[in-house]
Amino acid sequence: MAVDETIRVATSKLDVLMDNLGELVLASMRTDQEVEQISMLHQQVTLWQKKWRKLAPLYRRLRKQNKQELDADMRGLMTFLEQNETELKMTINELNNLVGRLKNDRNHLQLVADTLENGFHKIRMLPIATLFDIFPRLVRDLSQEGRKEITLSVEGADIQVDRQVLELIKDPLLHLVRNAVDHGIETPDQRLASSKPRQGNIRLCAEQRGGNLVLLVCDDGAGINPELVKQTALKLGMITPDEAAMLNEHETLNLIFRPGLSTAKTVTDLSGRGMGMDIVHENLEQLHGLIQVAGQLGLGTVFTITLPLTLSTSHVLLARAGGETLA
């Protein structure tokens, strides 16, 4: 079986090529504008010809009636007007051919640019397994240090993700998995006392939804106590008693992403769930991503991260509806 040959290429070189590709795309867009301008010129000349055709019968009658009376200058003018129609026909034909050739060249340029762009995007894509592969050992080492029994299950490791996205998502994902091991999963004795299997489970899942990557970090540990989150936020002055009374469970859990929630006392009360979550939230916002938390006290926690598969420019169709521009 034939094996594809591979070479190592510095990512900086790929970035330079991507920048040049961007210039090619801009050139393609300028060609669109030039085709449009030539097409408008073609329409103007065609309109000119239509106006002349309306006047041509009048001109012929005038020349026929006054043919004997025309002086040399007028005869020259009449001859010019007769040749005008011929020149107009030739100009329109040339413009017609030029528009056709320009459109063919424009379409070919767009095809080449799109093919190159898709090729570069594929080069930049890596299986998310390159990131997921670091977690089995991490979970094993941390569970041994904490004297816990934890299994890690991984799903969707073959999904292709932009290399830059992988690099930027690594730290937030590491933090979430560490928290799940250190503070989410209970010790075997604690789990047995809560009628749970002595072995905890962490699930790391990736799936593609349209142009987005969705990551799930789930554990079947102790979960987050919404009331403790709310009380801690109150003590730190992050919310007022009136605001606290109006928060639902989802809004309460999202308080863990507030900066400054993770003091030493908070780490103890909240089992460390608030620690550093504001940094995770900020990092994901820089990726144009979103993080959500859900779960049930005593049964576990689910963190859902949604972010684009690639940070490269994407082609979209723009439409307006109800006063809003949609892509």
Short mmCIF file of C-alpha atoms in Angstrom, two decimals, residues 78-320:
data_model
loop_
_atom_site.label_atom_id
_atom_site.label_comp_id
_atom_site.label_asym_id
_atom_site.label_seq_id
_atom_site.Cartn_x
_atom_site.Cartn_y
_atom_site.Cartn_z
CA MET A 78 -23.74 62.77 -42.76
CA THR A 79 -21.03 60.30 -43.71
CA PHE A 80 -19.73 60.35 -40.14
CA LEU A 81 -23.22 59.65 -38.81
CA GLU A 82 -23.59 56.72 -41.19
CA GLN A 83 -20.28 55.28 -40.04
CA ASN A 84 -21.30 55.87 -36.43
CA GLU A 85 -23.74 52.95 -36.46
CA THR A 86 -21.08 50.62 -37.87
CA GLU A 87 -18.58 51.73 -35.21
CA LEU A 88 -21.19 51.27 -32.51
CA LYS A 89 -21.85 47.70 -33.64
CA MET A 90 -18.13 46.89 -33.63
CA THR A 91 -17.65 48.51 -30.18
CA ILE A 92 -20.57 46.60 -28.69
CA ASN A 93 -19.27 43.31 -30.12
CA GLU A 94 -15.79 43.97 -28.71
CA LEU A 95 -17.22 44.90 -25.32
CA ASN A 96 -19.38 41.79 -25.41
CA ASN A 97 -16.33 39.59 -26.06
CA LEU A 98 -14.29 41.44 -23.41
CA VAL A 99 -17.00 40.97 -20.76
CA GLY A 100 -17.17 37.26 -21.58
CA ARG A 101 -13.39 36.81 -21.32
CA LEU A 102 -13.22 38.83 -18.09
CA LYS A 103 -15.99 36.74 -16.52
CA ASN A 104 -14.20 33.52 -17.49
CA ASP A 105 -10.93 34.82 -16.04
CA ARG A 106 -12.74 36.02 -12.93
CA ASN A 107 -14.40 32.64 -12.39
CA HIS A 108 -11.09 30.82 -12.92
CA LEU A 109 -9.30 33.13 -10.48
CA GLN A 110 -12.00 32.58 -7.86
CA LEU A 111 -11.79 28.82 -8.37
CA VAL A 112 -8.00 28.86 -7.93
CA ALA A 113 -8.23 31.12 -4.85
CA ASP A 114 -10.95 28.93 -3.27
CA THR A 115 -8.99 25.75 -3.99
CA LEU A 116 -5.82 27.19 -2.45
CA GLU A 117 -7.73 28.55 0.54
CA ASN A 118 -9.38 25.19 1.22
CA GLY A 119 -6.01 23.48 0.83
CA PHE A 120 -4.31 25.77 3.34
CA HIS A 121 -7.18 25.37 5.79
CA LYS A 122 -6.80 21.59 5.59
CA ILE A 123 -3.04 21.88 6.16
CA ARG A 124 -3.71 23.89 9.33
CA MET A 125 -6.19 21.32 10.63
CA LEU A 126 -5.10 18.64 13.10
CA PRO A 127 -7.08 15.90 14.85
CA ILE A 128 -8.06 16.99 18.34
CA ALA A 129 -6.49 13.72 19.50
CA THR A 130 -3.17 15.60 19.48
CA LEU A 131 -4.54 17.55 22.44
CA PHE A 132 -6.66 14.81 24.04
CA ASP A 133 -3.68 12.44 24.21
CA ILE A 134 -2.15 14.37 27.11
CA PHE A 135 -5.14 13.83 29.42
CA PRO A 136 -5.05 10.08 30.25
CA ARG A 137 -1.67 10.39 31.93
CA LEU A 138 -2.65 13.68 33.59
CA VAL A 139 -5.81 12.16 35.07
CA ARG A 140 -3.92 9.05 36.18
CA ASP A 141 -1.19 11.06 37.94
CA LEU A 142 -3.59 13.48 39.62
CA SER A 143 -5.91 10.71 40.78
CA GLN A 144 -2.98 8.85 42.33
CA GLU A 145 -1.84 12.01 44.11
CA GLY A 146 -5.35 12.59 45.45
CA ARG A 147 -5.86 8.91 46.26
CA LYS A 148 -8.86 8.71 44.02
CA GLU A 149 -10.02 6.18 41.49
CA ILE A 150 -10.95 7.82 38.21
CA THR A 151 -11.49 6.63 34.66
CA LEU A 152 -11.28 8.96 31.69
CA SER A 153 -13.35 8.38 28.56
CA VAL A 154 -12.65 10.29 25.37
CA GLU A 155 -14.99 10.75 22.40
CA GLY A 156 -14.61 12.51 19.06
CA ALA A 157 -10.80 12.51 19.06
CA ASP A 158 -10.68 12.31 15.25
CA ILE A 159 -12.37 15.69 14.70
CA GLN A 160 -10.16 18.09 12.75
CA VAL A 161 -9.46 21.45 14.39
CA ASP A 162 -7.34 24.45 13.43
CA ARG A 163 -3.83 24.21 14.93
CA GLN A 164 -4.15 27.70 16.41
CA VAL A 165 -7.44 26.80 18.10
CA LEU A 166 -5.80 23.71 19.60
CA GLU A 167 -2.98 25.79 21.03
CA LEU A 168 -5.30 28.37 22.54
CA ILE A 169 -7.81 25.89 23.98
CA LYS A 170 -5.17 23.75 25.69
CA ASP A 171 -4.84 25.75 28.93
CA PRO A 172 -8.59 26.23 29.54
CA LEU A 173 -9.19 22.53 28.92
CA LEU A 174 -6.33 21.55 31.22
CA HIS A 175 -7.81 23.71 33.96
CA LEU A 176 -11.26 22.17 33.61
CA VAL A 177 -9.93 18.61 33.70
CA ARG A 178 -7.68 19.39 36.69
CA ASN A 179 -10.64 20.83 38.56
CA ALA A 180 -12.74 17.80 37.74
CA VAL A 181 -10.04 15.50 39.17
CA ASP A 182 -8.98 17.63 42.13
CA HIS A 183 -12.30 19.00 43.27
CA GLY A 184 -15.13 17.35 41.34
CA ILE A 185 -14.61 13.63 41.86
CA GLU A 186 -14.85 12.48 45.48
CA THR A 187 -12.62 9.95 47.21
CA PRO A 188 -13.71 6.29 47.02
CA ASP A 189 -14.98 6.39 50.64
CA GLN A 190 -17.01 9.52 49.99
CA ARG A 191 -18.51 8.03 46.85
CA LEU A 192 -19.42 4.78 48.59
CA ALA A 193 -21.03 6.76 51.40
CA SER A 194 -23.17 8.53 48.76
CA SER A 195 -24.18 5.18 47.19
CA LYS A 196 -21.98 5.79 44.15
CA PRO A 197 -19.43 3.47 42.52
CA ARG A 198 -16.07 3.94 44.19
CA GLN A 199 -14.58 4.78 40.81
CA GLY A 200 -15.41 8.20 39.39
CA ASN A 201 -15.67 9.01 35.71
CA ILE A 202 -14.60 12.02 33.66
CA ARG A 203 -15.77 12.28 30.07
CA LEU A 204 -14.01 14.42 27.50
CA CYS A 205 -16.07 14.76 24.34
CA ALA A 206 -15.59 16.69 21.10
CA GLU A 207 -18.15 17.07 18.34
CA GLN A 208 -18.61 19.25 15.30
CA ARG A 209 -21.77 21.27 14.91
CA GLY A 210 -21.69 23.19 11.65
CA GLY A 211 -18.59 25.37 11.70
CA ASN A 212 -18.24 25.10 15.47
CA LEU A 213 -16.35 22.78 17.79
CA VAL A 214 -18.26 21.75 20.90
CA LEU A 215 -16.25 20.35 23.82
CA LEU A 216 -17.82 18.70 26.85
CA VAL A 217 -15.99 18.14 30.13
CA CYS A 218 -18.27 16.04 32.30
CA ASP A 219 -17.77 14.38 35.68
CA ASP A 220 -20.03 12.38 37.96
CA GLY A 221 -18.63 13.96 41.10
CA ALA A 222 -20.07 16.09 43.87
CA GLY A 223 -21.33 18.84 41.60
CA ILE A 224 -21.57 22.54 42.41
CA ASN A 225 -23.72 23.80 45.27
CA PRO A 226 -25.65 26.79 43.84
CA GLU A 227 -26.49 28.12 47.29
CA LEU A 228 -22.83 28.18 48.32
CA VAL A 229 -21.96 29.97 45.08
CA LYS A 230 -24.63 32.58 45.76
CA GLN A 231 -23.63 33.10 49.39
CA THR A 232 -19.97 33.47 48.47
CA ALA A 233 -20.81 36.06 45.78
CA LEU A 234 -22.88 37.95 48.36
CA LYS A 235 -20.04 37.95 50.90
CA LEU A 236 -17.63 39.26 48.26
CA GLY A 237 -20.05 42.02 47.25
CA MET A 238 -20.38 40.76 43.69
CA ILE A 239 -24.18 40.78 43.86
CA THR A 240 -26.75 42.47 46.05
CA PRO A 241 -29.35 40.57 48.11
CA ASP A 242 -32.04 41.73 45.65
CA GLU A 243 -30.03 40.43 42.70
CA ALA A 244 -29.38 37.15 44.53
CA ALA A 245 -33.11 36.66 45.11
CA MET A 246 -33.80 37.00 41.37
CA LEU A 247 -31.10 34.58 40.14
CA ASN A 248 -32.19 31.20 38.83
CA GLU A 249 -29.96 28.13 39.15
CA HIS A 250 -28.34 28.60 35.74
CA GLU A 251 -27.51 32.24 36.45
CA THR A 252 -26.21 31.32 39.89
CA LEU A 253 -23.83 28.70 38.53
CA ASN A 254 -22.47 31.21 36.00
CA LEU A 255 -21.27 33.35 38.91
CA ILE A 256 -18.23 31.07 39.09
CA PHE A 257 -16.91 32.88 36.01
CA ARG A 258 -16.84 36.22 37.84
CA PRO A 259 -13.32 37.61 38.44
CA GLY A 260 -12.25 37.49 42.07
CA LEU A 261 -14.62 34.78 43.20
CA SER A 262 -11.74 32.42 43.96
CA THR A 263 -10.37 33.49 47.31
CA ALA A 264 -8.85 30.88 49.64
CA LYS A 265 -12.08 30.65 51.59
CA THR A 266 -14.06 30.27 48.38
CA VAL A 267 -11.84 27.42 47.26
CA THR A 268 -12.75 25.51 50.40
CA ASP A 269 -16.46 26.26 50.27
CA LEU A 270 -16.85 25.63 46.56
CA SER A 271 -14.43 22.71 46.26
CA GLY A 272 -12.24 24.89 44.08
CA ARG A 273 -14.82 25.21 41.30
CA GLY A 274 -14.51 28.98 41.20
CA MET A 275 -10.74 28.99 41.10
CA GLY A 276 -9.45 30.47 37.87
CA MET A 277 -12.72 30.11 35.99
CA ASP A 278 -12.69 33.81 35.12
CA ILE A 279 -9.40 33.24 33.26
CA VAL A 280 -10.91 30.29 31.40
CA HIS A 281 -13.88 32.49 30.45
CA GLU A 282 -11.64 35.33 29.23
CA ASN A 283 -9.44 33.00 27.16
CA LEU A 284 -12.47 31.53 25.43
CA GLU A 285 -13.91 34.96 24.70
CA GLN A 286 -10.67 35.81 22.89
CA LEU A 287 -11.37 32.79 20.68
CA HIS A 288 -14.92 34.05 20.08
CA GLY A 289 -16.01 31.06 22.13
CA LEU A 290 -18.55 30.42 24.83
CA ILE A 291 -18.49 28.35 28.01
CA GLN A 292 -21.56 27.15 29.90
CA VAL A 293 -21.89 25.18 33.11
CA ALA A 294 -24.67 22.87 34.21
CA GLY A 295 -25.07 20.01 36.62
CA GLN A 296 -26.81 18.72 39.68
CA LEU A 297 -25.58 18.74 43.24
CA GLY A 298 -24.28 15.31 44.17
CA LEU A 299 -24.47 13.95 40.61
CA GLY A 300 -21.83 15.87 38.71
CA THR A 301 -21.01 18.84 36.51
CA VAL A 302 -20.93 19.49 32.78
CA PHE A 303 -18.91 22.26 31.16
CA THR A 304 -19.80 22.96 27.53
CA ILE A 305 -17.37 24.93 25.38
CA THR A 306 -18.43 26.18 21.94
CA LEU A 307 -15.89 27.80 19.63
CA PRO A 308 -15.10 28.00 15.90
CA LEU A 309 -13.25 25.11 14.28
CA THR A 310 -10.91 27.60 12.65
CA LEU A 311 -9.90 31.20 13.23
CA SER A 312 -9.42 31.77 9.49
CA THR A 313 -11.77 33.95 7.51
CA SER A 314 -14.92 32.17 6.41
CA HIS A 315 -17.13 32.89 3.40
CA VAL A 316 -20.73 33.63 4.37
CA LEU A 317 -23.91 34.81 2.71
CA LEU A 318 -25.21 38.07 4.20
CA ALA A 319 -28.94 38.71 4.41
CA ARG A 320 -31.12 41.27 6.15
#
